[in-house]
Amino acid sequence: MTRDRLSDKTLKSLPSNVSVPAYDRAGITPGIVHLGVGAFHRAHQAAYVDACLANGESDWGIIGVSLRSPDTRDALKPQDGLYTLAIRDSAGEQLQVIGSIQSLLVAPEDPGAVLAALTDPRARIVTLTITEKAYLRAADGALDSAHPDIVHDLANPGSPKTAHGFLAESLARRRVAGTPPFTVLCCDNLPANGATLHRLLIEFAKLRDADLARHVADEVAFPSSMVDRIVPATTDADRLRIADELGLEDSWPVMTEPFRQWVIEDHFPAGRPAWEKFGVTMVEDVRPFEDMKLRLLNGAHSGIAYLGLLSGHATVDRAFADPSIRQFVDWLWAEAIPTLPRDAGLDPIPYTAELAVRFSNTALAHRTAQIANDGSQKLPQRIVASALARLEAGLLPEHLSLVVAAWIAACAARGGTLPEGHFTDPLDAALNDLFGRNLATATMAEAVFDLAGFAKGHAERERLIEFVATHLVHFKQGGPKLAFAALGIGNEPPRLTE
Ligand code: CS2
């Protein structure tokens, strides 16, 4: 059956249980340019902005930019940028059509149009969700200035490919035109994400000209933020179900959970929407929130993903229902919690209790393979940082180090017990090369640490590698069962005899 498409024109035909933008979309002007307009942005920042627009703040419409693929633009353009957000848990599904994305651009097709959007004086904030690997950091954390895309952007400033290239060129043009800089709001899961991007962009600008680097350093604001909402990839079954519920076709609805959180450092010299009216926490220092989220939510997520994959679980809820993995996550949290800053008054106990409920959400079917992607980019801030902090404090990181080993074991299992290409990593070529060399386990662990830059230059690096190598031996000899058993997980409790 062919159905009409969701669009401004068909909005009024939606059933009354679907909420729709409660504002005149034609009256909105673009105030935010978002780089990386994927599902996460559409479930999170775009939904918060939608609430601000409905509250009459009409100058914060979003221009969504894809830095790589045209897929999102192709899906949403015929829908006037509209899409359905499906908020799901065991209680059911609540549908909300989001209207905050006014237009969509595809950078590789027309970098000039992206630069035009970024230099428009009405654009006062640039937000980013481009994933960890798109920040193009070398193993030592500095800008990877030898990366071909960076080399390209330095040689062709008027047609960039990277976020760095777009930000630097548009800030340079705004400066020449006398337009105040926009505020750059990083929304990726990186530690001190604003400060990290600021540092990388200064490094990039220095390679162009020292004056621009000074401008970026002194005059552009980069507040850090912590973003949180679980957003599994949309499936064809989701598309069919949503179309049935809407009575209209939506090419790319987004699935998510009821929970959402956004904590932002309040430093927006060019102005900002009144996000705080809609549940956003504006703070001076995001670090305690960010550490808690990266180490407890994302750290556990990565553990569940790799151990889940190695134990045959395709989704987070199923892996988390596995008693060994469940027990492991509790121990992981117990290891990570003492590494968190204590000065902020945050309480990790109710936080982890809530995480346990979120990870058990069976309506999401969040795939372990989705989270497994890009481990080399994710583990430093999720796992390695807390493991090193424990070692420094004279504490053991037995469970944290198991996640690093599980990542290596899962990477090596692709093409064997896991399908080839089941998940990917920017280091895949080099990792596969290592796995093919039949190295002794300890040598291999060391080589992976070198490759990924884990714990580079840290005094406790060797000790951490020893833990990882020991777990790897267990994975090799007896899979996750033996690795768990060595930690006392999943063993039969001792039987009392009369
Ligand atoms: C996940 C995150 O895919 C992943 O690596 O850990 O995307 C996670 O779902 C979000 O950070 C939750 O806010």
Short mmCIF file of C-alpha atoms and ligand atoms in Angstrom, two decimals:
data_model
loop_
_atom_site.label_atom_id
_atom_site.label_comp_id
_atom_site.label_asym_id
_atom_site.label_seq_id
_atom_site.Cartn_x
_atom_site.Cartn_y
_atom_site.Cartn_z
CA MET A 1 0.00 0.00 0.00
CA THR A 2 1.44 3.40 -0.88
CA ARG A 3 0.76 6.03 1.70
CA ASP A 4 1.19 9.78 1.64
CA ARG A 5 4.45 11.00 3.08
CA LEU A 6 4.77 12.85 6.37
CA SER A 7 5.24 16.55 5.51
CA ASP A 8 4.00 20.02 6.49
CA LYS A 9 1.01 19.44 4.23
CA THR A 10 -0.03 16.10 5.69
CA LEU A 11 0.63 16.94 9.37
CA LYS A 12 -3.03 17.69 10.03
CA SER A 13 -4.09 14.21 9.01
CA LEU A 14 -2.17 12.57 11.88
CA PRO A 15 -4.14 10.79 14.59
CA SER A 16 -4.67 12.85 17.74
CA ASN A 17 -2.37 10.69 19.88
CA VAL A 18 0.65 11.82 17.83
CA SER A 19 2.00 15.15 19.03
CA VAL A 20 3.00 17.62 16.33
CA PRO A 21 5.00 20.88 16.28
CA ALA A 22 2.92 23.41 18.20
CA TYR A 23 4.26 26.41 16.30
CA ASP A 24 4.32 27.98 12.85
CA ARG A 25 7.30 26.36 11.16
CA ALA A 26 7.28 28.95 8.37
CA GLY A 27 8.05 31.68 10.89
CA ILE A 28 11.26 30.12 12.19
CA THR A 29 14.72 31.48 11.37
CA PRO A 30 17.89 29.37 11.51
CA GLY A 31 19.94 30.01 14.65
CA ILE A 32 21.70 26.66 15.00
CA VAL A 33 23.78 24.76 12.46
CA HIS A 34 24.21 21.14 13.48
CA LEU A 35 27.06 19.04 12.10
CA GLY A 36 26.27 15.30 12.09
CA VAL A 37 22.50 15.16 11.77
CA GLY A 38 22.13 11.49 12.71
CA ALA A 39 19.60 9.68 14.85
CA PHE A 40 21.18 10.77 18.14
CA HIS A 41 20.84 14.47 17.33
CA ARG A 42 17.28 13.94 16.19
CA ALA A 43 16.32 12.17 19.43
CA HIS A 44 18.12 14.60 21.69
CA GLN A 45 19.12 18.18 20.82
CA ALA A 46 16.51 18.60 18.09
CA ALA A 47 13.77 17.54 20.52
CA TYR A 48 14.91 20.05 23.17
CA VAL A 49 15.03 22.80 20.51
CA ASP A 50 11.56 21.77 19.32
CA ALA A 51 10.26 22.53 22.83
CA CYS A 52 11.93 25.97 22.77
CA LEU A 53 10.40 26.75 19.37
CA ALA A 54 6.98 25.76 20.70
CA ASN A 55 7.60 28.22 23.51
CA GLY A 56 7.89 31.08 21.00
CA GLU A 57 11.69 31.24 20.59
CA SER A 58 11.42 31.32 16.82
CA ASP A 59 15.02 32.27 16.01
CA TRP A 60 16.56 28.89 16.87
CA GLY A 61 15.63 26.71 13.92
CA ILE A 62 18.21 24.06 13.01
CA ILE A 63 20.06 23.55 9.74
CA GLY A 64 21.15 19.90 9.78
CA VAL A 65 24.40 19.05 8.02
CA SER A 66 25.65 15.56 7.13
CA LEU A 67 29.42 15.50 6.74
CA ARG A 68 29.37 12.27 4.79
CA SER A 69 26.29 10.52 3.52
CA PRO A 70 23.21 12.00 1.83
CA ASP A 71 20.89 9.43 3.50
CA THR A 72 19.34 11.67 6.14
CA ARG A 73 18.78 14.52 3.68
CA ASP A 74 17.30 12.11 1.15
CA ALA A 75 14.89 10.75 3.75
CA LEU A 76 13.86 14.04 5.35
CA LYS A 77 13.86 16.57 2.53
CA PRO A 78 10.63 15.23 0.97
CA GLN A 79 9.21 15.45 4.51
CA ASP A 80 10.12 19.15 4.96
CA GLY A 81 12.60 18.03 7.64
CA LEU A 82 9.86 16.42 9.75
CA TYR A 83 10.29 13.01 11.36
CA THR A 84 8.73 10.97 14.12
CA LEU A 85 10.40 10.43 17.45
CA ALA A 86 9.13 7.16 18.96
CA ILE A 87 9.67 7.07 22.72
CA ARG A 88 9.50 3.43 23.77
CA ASP A 89 9.48 1.31 26.89
CA SER A 90 7.50 -1.57 28.29
CA ALA A 91 4.57 0.78 28.94
CA GLY A 92 4.23 1.39 25.19
CA GLU A 93 5.18 3.90 22.56
CA GLN A 94 4.62 7.62 22.43
CA LEU A 95 4.96 9.38 19.08
CA GLN A 96 6.08 12.95 18.59
CA VAL A 97 6.70 14.67 15.26
CA ILE A 98 9.68 17.01 15.58
CA GLY A 99 9.76 20.20 13.53
CA SER A 100 12.98 21.94 14.58
CA ILE A 101 15.08 20.86 11.59
CA GLN A 102 14.33 23.41 8.90
CA SER A 103 16.64 22.24 6.17
CA LEU A 104 19.31 19.66 5.47
CA LEU A 105 22.66 19.93 3.71
CA VAL A 106 25.14 17.30 2.56
CA ALA A 107 28.68 18.63 2.91
CA PRO A 108 30.43 16.53 0.21
CA GLU A 109 27.81 17.59 -2.35
CA ASP A 110 27.97 21.28 -1.63
CA PRO A 111 30.54 22.46 0.91
CA GLY A 112 29.85 26.04 -0.18
CA ALA A 113 26.24 25.79 1.02
CA VAL A 114 27.45 24.55 4.41
CA LEU A 115 29.90 27.46 4.66
CA ALA A 116 27.08 29.84 3.70
CA ALA A 117 24.93 28.46 6.54
CA LEU A 118 27.82 28.74 8.98
CA THR A 119 28.63 32.32 8.01
CA ASP A 120 25.01 33.50 8.13
CA PRO A 121 24.92 36.06 10.98
CA ARG A 122 21.68 34.48 12.21
CA ALA A 123 23.58 31.26 13.03
CA ARG A 124 24.74 31.81 16.59
CA ILE A 125 25.40 28.26 17.75
CA VAL A 126 27.05 25.34 15.98
CA THR A 127 26.33 21.98 17.62
CA LEU A 128 28.13 18.75 16.74
CA THR A 129 27.49 15.00 16.98
CA ILE A 130 30.02 13.65 14.53
CA THR A 131 31.16 10.61 16.63
CA GLU A 132 34.47 10.21 18.42
CA LYS A 133 36.51 9.25 15.39
CA ALA A 134 35.61 12.35 13.38
CA TYR A 135 37.66 14.54 15.72
CA LEU A 136 40.71 13.06 13.99
CA ARG A 137 42.94 12.71 17.00
CA ALA A 138 46.26 10.89 16.68
CA ALA A 139 47.19 8.19 19.21
CA ASP A 140 48.70 10.87 21.49
CA GLY A 141 45.44 12.86 21.47
CA ALA A 142 46.80 15.73 19.33
CA LEU A 143 45.24 16.62 15.98
CA ASP A 144 46.18 13.99 13.39
CA SER A 145 47.65 16.58 11.03
CA ALA A 146 48.78 13.84 8.62
CA HIS A 147 45.20 12.59 8.13
CA PRO A 148 44.36 12.90 4.42
CA ASP A 149 41.18 14.88 5.16
CA ILE A 150 43.09 17.38 7.30
CA VAL A 151 45.74 17.67 4.59
CA HIS A 152 42.91 18.21 2.08
CA ASP A 153 41.23 20.89 4.19
CA LEU A 154 44.44 22.82 4.70
CA ALA A 155 45.04 22.82 0.95
CA ASN A 156 41.41 23.60 0.06
CA PRO A 157 39.96 25.85 2.76
CA GLY A 158 36.97 26.81 0.59
CA SER A 159 35.74 23.22 0.18
CA PRO A 160 36.44 21.43 3.43
CA LYS A 161 35.60 17.83 4.38
CA THR A 162 36.14 17.83 8.13
CA ALA A 163 34.36 19.59 10.97
CA HIS A 164 37.66 21.32 11.73
CA GLY A 165 37.88 22.62 8.17
CA PHE A 166 34.30 23.92 8.19
CA LEU A 167 34.59 25.56 11.60
CA ALA A 168 37.94 27.23 10.88
CA GLU A 169 36.94 28.56 7.46
CA SER A 170 33.58 29.89 8.60
CA LEU A 171 35.07 31.51 11.71
CA ALA A 172 37.72 33.14 9.48
CA ARG A 173 35.05 34.44 7.08
CA ARG A 174 32.85 35.73 9.91
CA ARG A 175 35.81 37.55 11.32
CA VAL A 176 36.58 39.27 8.01
CA ALA A 177 32.91 40.20 7.61
CA GLY A 178 32.74 41.62 11.13
CA THR A 179 30.18 38.99 12.18
CA PRO A 180 30.64 37.84 15.79
CA PRO A 181 31.70 34.19 16.10
CA PHE A 182 29.14 31.49 16.82
CA THR A 183 29.41 29.42 19.98
CA VAL A 184 30.58 25.85 19.33
CA LEU A 185 28.69 23.27 21.37
CA CYS A 186 30.18 19.78 21.14
CA CYS A 187 27.66 17.03 21.95
CA ASP A 188 29.85 13.95 21.48
CA ASN A 189 30.86 11.47 24.19
CA LEU A 190 34.38 12.83 24.62
CA PRO A 191 35.92 13.90 27.89
CA ALA A 192 35.80 17.71 28.27
CA ASN A 193 34.28 17.67 24.81
CA GLY A 194 34.15 21.45 24.32
CA ALA A 195 37.68 22.02 25.58
CA THR A 196 38.94 19.06 23.52
CA LEU A 197 37.42 20.40 20.31
CA HIS A 198 38.69 23.89 21.14
CA ARG A 199 42.24 22.56 21.50
CA LEU A 200 42.01 20.57 18.26
CA LEU A 201 40.60 23.53 16.35
CA ILE A 202 43.35 25.82 17.62
CA GLU A 203 45.89 23.22 16.42
CA PHE A 204 44.16 23.09 13.05
CA ALA A 205 43.94 26.89 12.76
CA LYS A 206 47.65 27.20 13.61
CA LEU A 207 48.39 25.16 10.53
CA ARG A 208 46.48 27.79 8.53
CA ASP A 209 47.58 31.02 10.19
CA ALA A 210 48.62 32.14 13.63
CA ASP A 211 46.16 35.01 13.69
CA LEU A 212 43.18 32.77 13.08
CA ALA A 213 44.46 30.43 15.80
CA ARG A 214 44.58 33.35 18.24
CA HIS A 215 41.03 34.36 17.25
CA VAL A 216 39.77 30.82 17.87
CA ALA A 217 41.69 30.64 21.15
CA ASP A 218 40.56 33.99 22.53
CA GLU A 219 37.23 34.83 21.01
CA VAL A 220 35.28 31.66 20.34
CA ALA A 221 33.35 29.95 23.13
CA PHE A 222 33.40 26.14 23.38
CA PRO A 223 31.21 25.15 26.34
CA SER A 224 31.40 21.45 27.19
CA SER A 225 28.25 19.39 27.52
CA MET A 226 27.07 15.98 28.64
CA VAL A 227 24.38 14.45 26.46
CA ASP A 228 22.42 11.33 27.25
CA ARG A 229 19.69 9.40 25.53
CA ILE A 230 19.83 5.83 24.24
CA VAL A 231 19.05 5.76 20.52
CA PRO A 232 19.12 2.39 18.76
CA ALA A 233 19.35 2.32 14.99
CA THR A 234 15.96 2.38 13.25
CA THR A 235 14.94 -0.92 11.62
CA ASP A 236 12.58 -1.63 8.71
CA ALA A 237 10.14 -3.13 11.21
CA ASP A 238 10.15 0.22 13.04
CA ARG A 239 9.42 2.04 9.79
CA LEU A 240 6.45 -0.23 9.03
CA ARG A 241 5.03 0.01 12.53
CA ILE A 242 5.33 3.81 12.65
CA ALA A 243 3.72 4.15 9.20
CA ASP A 244 0.78 2.08 10.45
CA GLU A 245 0.43 4.25 13.52
CA LEU A 246 0.75 7.53 11.61
CA GLY A 247 -1.27 6.51 8.58
CA LEU A 248 1.59 8.20 6.66
CA GLU A 249 5.01 7.10 5.49
CA ASP A 250 8.00 8.38 7.45
CA SER A 251 11.25 7.30 5.79
CA TRP A 252 13.34 7.70 8.88
CA PRO A 253 11.63 7.76 12.24
CA VAL A 254 13.94 7.69 15.29
CA MET A 255 13.56 5.27 18.20
CA THR A 256 14.47 6.25 21.74
CA GLU A 257 13.82 5.77 25.46
CA PRO A 258 11.83 8.06 27.79
CA PHE A 259 14.98 9.13 29.68
CA ARG A 260 16.96 12.13 28.45
CA GLN A 261 19.56 14.37 30.00
CA TRP A 262 21.58 17.36 28.81
CA VAL A 263 24.01 19.24 31.03
CA ILE A 264 25.68 22.25 29.43
CA GLU A 265 28.28 24.76 30.56
CA ASP A 266 26.54 28.10 30.42
CA HIS A 267 28.90 30.09 28.23
CA PHE A 268 27.07 31.41 25.16
CA PRO A 269 28.27 34.94 24.33
CA ALA A 270 26.07 35.01 21.19
CA GLY A 271 22.93 33.93 23.06
CA ARG A 272 21.13 30.60 23.37
CA PRO A 273 17.64 29.12 23.62
CA ALA A 274 16.12 28.96 27.11
CA TRP A 275 16.94 25.26 27.30
CA GLU A 276 16.75 25.28 31.10
CA LYS A 277 12.96 25.66 30.82
CA PHE A 278 12.80 22.21 29.25
CA GLY A 279 14.87 20.12 31.59
CA VAL A 280 18.40 21.04 30.50
CA THR A 281 20.80 21.63 33.40
CA MET A 282 23.00 24.68 32.84
CA VAL A 283 26.17 24.49 34.93
CA GLU A 284 29.55 26.11 35.33
CA ASP A 285 31.54 22.87 35.09
CA VAL A 286 30.19 19.80 33.36
CA ARG A 287 33.04 17.49 34.35
CA PRO A 288 31.46 15.60 37.26
CA PHE A 289 28.34 14.87 35.17
CA GLU A 290 30.40 13.85 32.19
CA ASP A 291 32.70 11.53 34.13
CA MET A 292 29.74 9.88 35.78
CA LYS A 293 27.99 9.34 32.45
CA LEU A 294 31.03 8.24 30.44
CA ARG A 295 32.35 5.88 33.11
CA LEU A 296 29.08 4.41 34.39
CA LEU A 297 26.71 4.46 31.41
CA ASN A 298 29.05 4.30 28.45
CA GLY A 299 31.65 2.15 30.25
CA ALA A 300 28.99 -0.40 31.16
CA HIS A 301 27.54 -0.17 27.65
CA SER A 302 30.88 -1.11 26.10
CA GLY A 303 31.30 -3.97 28.58
CA ILE A 304 27.80 -5.25 27.85
CA ALA A 305 28.42 -4.92 24.11
CA TYR A 306 31.68 -6.90 23.90
CA LEU A 307 30.82 -9.47 26.56
CA GLY A 308 27.33 -9.73 25.08
CA LEU A 309 28.72 -10.37 21.60
CA LEU A 310 31.15 -12.97 22.90
CA SER A 311 28.29 -14.65 24.81
CA GLY A 312 25.89 -14.66 21.83
CA HIS A 313 23.57 -11.79 22.85
CA ALA A 314 22.42 -9.50 20.04
CA THR A 315 20.84 -6.79 22.19
CA VAL A 316 21.67 -4.91 25.38
CA ASP A 317 18.55 -6.00 27.24
CA ARG A 318 19.27 -9.68 26.54
CA ALA A 319 22.92 -9.37 27.48
CA PHE A 320 21.98 -7.50 30.64
CA ALA A 321 19.51 -10.26 31.54
CA ASP A 322 22.39 -12.78 31.44
CA PRO A 323 23.16 -13.29 35.16
CA SER A 324 26.95 -13.34 34.61
CA ILE A 325 26.94 -10.10 32.64
CA ARG A 326 24.54 -8.50 35.10
CA GLN A 327 26.82 -9.43 37.99
CA PHE A 328 29.85 -8.27 36.03
CA VAL A 329 28.29 -4.83 35.45
CA ASP A 330 27.65 -4.41 39.16
CA TRP A 331 31.33 -5.11 39.84
CA LEU A 332 32.34 -2.77 37.02
CA TRP A 333 30.29 0.02 38.57
CA ALA A 334 31.77 -0.74 41.98
CA GLU A 335 35.23 -0.33 40.45
CA ALA A 336 34.44 2.85 38.51
CA ILE A 337 32.51 4.72 41.23
CA PRO A 338 35.50 5.49 43.49
CA THR A 339 37.25 7.14 40.50
CA LEU A 340 34.52 9.78 40.11
CA PRO A 341 34.93 13.32 41.39
CA ARG A 342 33.19 13.67 44.74
CA ASP A 343 32.98 17.41 44.98
CA ALA A 344 29.84 17.82 42.89
CA GLY A 345 27.41 16.09 45.20
CA LEU A 346 26.28 13.65 42.52
CA ASP A 347 25.08 10.31 43.83
CA PRO A 348 26.15 7.37 41.65
CA ILE A 349 24.01 4.84 43.49
CA PRO A 350 20.56 6.00 42.30
CA TYR A 351 22.23 6.78 38.96
CA THR A 352 23.32 3.16 38.44
CA ALA A 353 19.95 1.91 39.69
CA GLU A 354 18.31 3.98 36.95
CA LEU A 355 20.85 2.72 34.40
CA ALA A 356 19.88 -0.85 35.27
CA VAL A 357 16.25 -0.01 34.42
CA ARG A 358 17.31 1.70 31.17
CA PHE A 359 19.52 -1.22 30.08
CA SER A 360 16.59 -3.58 30.72
CA ASN A 361 14.29 -1.73 28.30
CA THR A 362 13.17 -4.57 26.04
CA ALA A 363 11.27 -2.24 23.71
CA LEU A 364 14.50 -0.70 22.40
CA ALA A 365 16.31 -3.79 21.04
CA HIS A 366 19.55 -1.79 21.19
CA ARG A 367 22.06 -3.90 19.31
CA THR A 368 25.31 -4.86 21.00
CA ALA A 369 27.04 -4.61 17.59
CA GLN A 370 25.98 -0.94 17.31
CA ILE A 371 27.71 -0.03 20.58
CA ALA A 372 30.71 -2.21 19.70
CA ASN A 373 31.70 0.09 16.84
CA ASP A 374 34.80 2.27 17.25
CA GLY A 375 36.01 0.77 20.54
CA SER A 376 39.50 2.19 20.03
CA GLN A 377 37.97 5.66 20.15
CA LYS A 378 35.56 5.01 23.00
CA LEU A 379 37.43 2.92 25.57
CA PRO A 380 39.97 5.56 26.67
CA GLN A 381 37.35 7.80 28.30
CA ARG A 382 34.91 5.01 29.24
CA ILE A 383 37.23 2.40 30.73
CA VAL A 384 40.97 3.07 30.50
CA ALA A 385 40.79 6.37 32.42
CA SER A 386 39.05 4.76 35.40
CA ALA A 387 41.34 1.70 35.30
CA LEU A 388 44.41 3.95 35.44
CA ALA A 389 42.91 6.05 38.23
CA ARG A 390 42.40 2.87 40.27
CA LEU A 391 45.94 1.66 39.71
CA GLU A 392 47.27 5.05 40.69
CA ALA A 393 45.27 4.86 43.90
CA GLY A 394 46.61 1.38 44.64
CA LEU A 395 43.32 -0.32 43.70
CA LEU A 396 42.81 -3.17 41.24
CA PRO A 397 41.01 -2.71 37.90
CA GLU A 398 40.10 -6.36 37.37
CA HIS A 399 36.68 -5.76 35.87
CA LEU A 400 37.53 -2.59 33.98
CA SER A 401 40.49 -4.30 32.34
CA LEU A 402 38.24 -7.19 31.34
CA VAL A 403 36.31 -4.80 29.07
CA VAL A 404 39.50 -3.90 27.20
CA ALA A 405 40.29 -7.61 26.81
CA ALA A 406 36.71 -8.32 25.69
CA TRP A 407 37.05 -5.60 23.05
CA ILE A 408 40.23 -7.20 21.70
CA ALA A 409 38.69 -10.68 21.86
CA ALA A 410 35.53 -9.51 20.07
CA CYS A 411 37.58 -7.76 17.38
CA ALA A 412 39.60 -10.94 16.86
CA ALA A 413 36.43 -13.06 16.76
CA ARG A 414 35.10 -11.31 13.66
CA GLY A 415 35.27 -13.64 10.71
CA GLY A 416 35.25 -16.55 13.23
CA THR A 417 32.56 -16.88 15.88
CA LEU A 418 31.25 -13.41 14.95
CA PRO A 419 30.36 -12.41 11.40
CA GLU A 420 33.00 -10.60 9.35
CA GLY A 421 32.45 -6.84 9.66
CA HIS A 422 29.87 -7.33 12.45
CA PHE A 423 31.12 -4.05 13.86
CA THR A 424 33.91 -1.78 12.72
CA ASP A 425 36.75 0.27 14.05
CA PRO A 426 39.00 2.86 12.41
CA LEU A 427 41.94 0.63 13.42
CA ASP A 428 40.53 -2.50 11.78
CA ALA A 429 43.21 -2.89 9.12
CA ALA A 430 46.04 -2.61 11.65
CA LEU A 431 44.22 -4.78 14.21
CA ASN A 432 43.60 -7.55 11.69
CA ASP A 433 47.22 -7.40 10.71
CA LEU A 434 48.21 -7.90 14.37
CA PHE A 435 45.76 -10.75 14.85
CA GLY A 436 47.22 -12.48 11.79
CA ARG A 437 50.73 -12.46 13.27
CA ASN A 438 50.28 -15.14 15.91
CA LEU A 439 51.90 -13.08 18.63
CA ALA A 440 52.18 -14.19 22.25
CA THR A 441 49.21 -12.81 24.18
CA ALA A 442 51.18 -10.28 26.24
CA THR A 443 53.00 -8.99 23.16
CA MET A 444 49.71 -8.67 21.35
CA ALA A 445 48.07 -6.75 24.22
CA GLU A 446 51.03 -4.38 24.29
CA ALA A 447 50.85 -3.88 20.52
CA VAL A 448 47.12 -3.08 20.68
CA PHE A 449 47.76 -0.51 23.42
CA ASP A 450 50.44 1.08 21.23
CA LEU A 451 48.19 1.15 18.22
CA ALA A 452 45.22 2.68 20.03
CA GLY A 453 47.33 5.00 22.18
CA PHE A 454 45.72 3.57 25.35
CA ALA A 455 47.39 4.89 28.52
CA LYS A 456 50.16 6.46 26.43
CA GLY A 457 52.96 7.72 28.65
CA HIS A 458 51.12 6.70 31.85
CA ALA A 459 53.13 5.26 34.72
CA GLU A 460 50.59 2.45 35.21
CA ARG A 461 50.42 1.44 31.56
CA GLU A 462 52.41 -1.79 31.91
CA ARG A 463 50.39 -2.94 34.90
CA LEU A 464 47.15 -2.36 33.04
CA ILE A 465 48.46 -4.31 30.05
CA GLU A 466 49.27 -7.22 32.38
CA PHE A 467 45.66 -7.33 33.59
CA VAL A 468 44.37 -7.21 30.03
CA ALA A 469 46.76 -9.95 28.90
CA THR A 470 45.67 -12.24 31.75
CA HIS A 471 42.01 -11.84 30.77
CA LEU A 472 42.90 -12.43 27.13
CA VAL A 473 44.46 -15.76 28.01
CA HIS A 474 41.18 -16.73 29.71
CA PHE A 475 39.12 -15.65 26.70
CA LYS A 476 41.38 -17.71 24.47
CA GLN A 477 41.24 -20.81 26.66
CA GLY A 478 37.60 -20.80 27.71
CA GLY A 479 35.70 -17.81 26.33
CA PRO A 480 33.73 -15.39 28.52
CA LYS A 481 32.77 -18.23 30.87
CA LEU A 482 36.35 -18.78 31.95
CA ALA A 483 37.08 -15.04 32.01
CA PHE A 484 34.09 -14.57 34.33
CA ALA A 485 34.94 -17.63 36.43
CA ALA A 486 38.43 -16.24 37.04
CA LEU A 487 36.73 -13.23 38.61
CA GLY A 488 34.42 -15.43 40.66
CA ILE A 489 31.42 -14.61 38.47
CA GLY A 490 28.98 -17.31 37.49
CA ASN A 491 30.54 -19.93 39.77
CA GLU A 492 28.08 -22.16 41.54
CA PRO A 493 27.67 -20.89 45.09
CA PRO A 494 29.26 -23.35 47.55
CA ARG A 495 26.79 -25.98 48.70
CA LEU A 496 26.30 -26.36 52.38
CA THR A 497 26.37 -29.95 53.54
CA GLU A 498 24.92 -31.21 56.77
C1 CS2 B 1 26.60 4.01 23.27
C2 CS2 B 1 26.11 5.45 23.29
O1 CS2 B 1 26.91 3.43 21.01
C3 CS2 B 1 27.47 3.71 22.07
O2 CS2 B 1 28.68 3.71 22.18
O3 CS2 B 1 27.29 3.75 24.48
O4 CS2 B 1 25.68 5.86 22.05
C4 CS2 B 1 24.99 5.64 24.33
O5 CS2 B 1 23.83 4.96 23.96
C5 CS2 B 1 24.67 7.11 24.52
O6 CS2 B 1 25.85 7.80 24.86
C6 CS2 B 1 23.62 7.29 25.60
O7 CS2 B 1 23.51 8.62 25.91
#
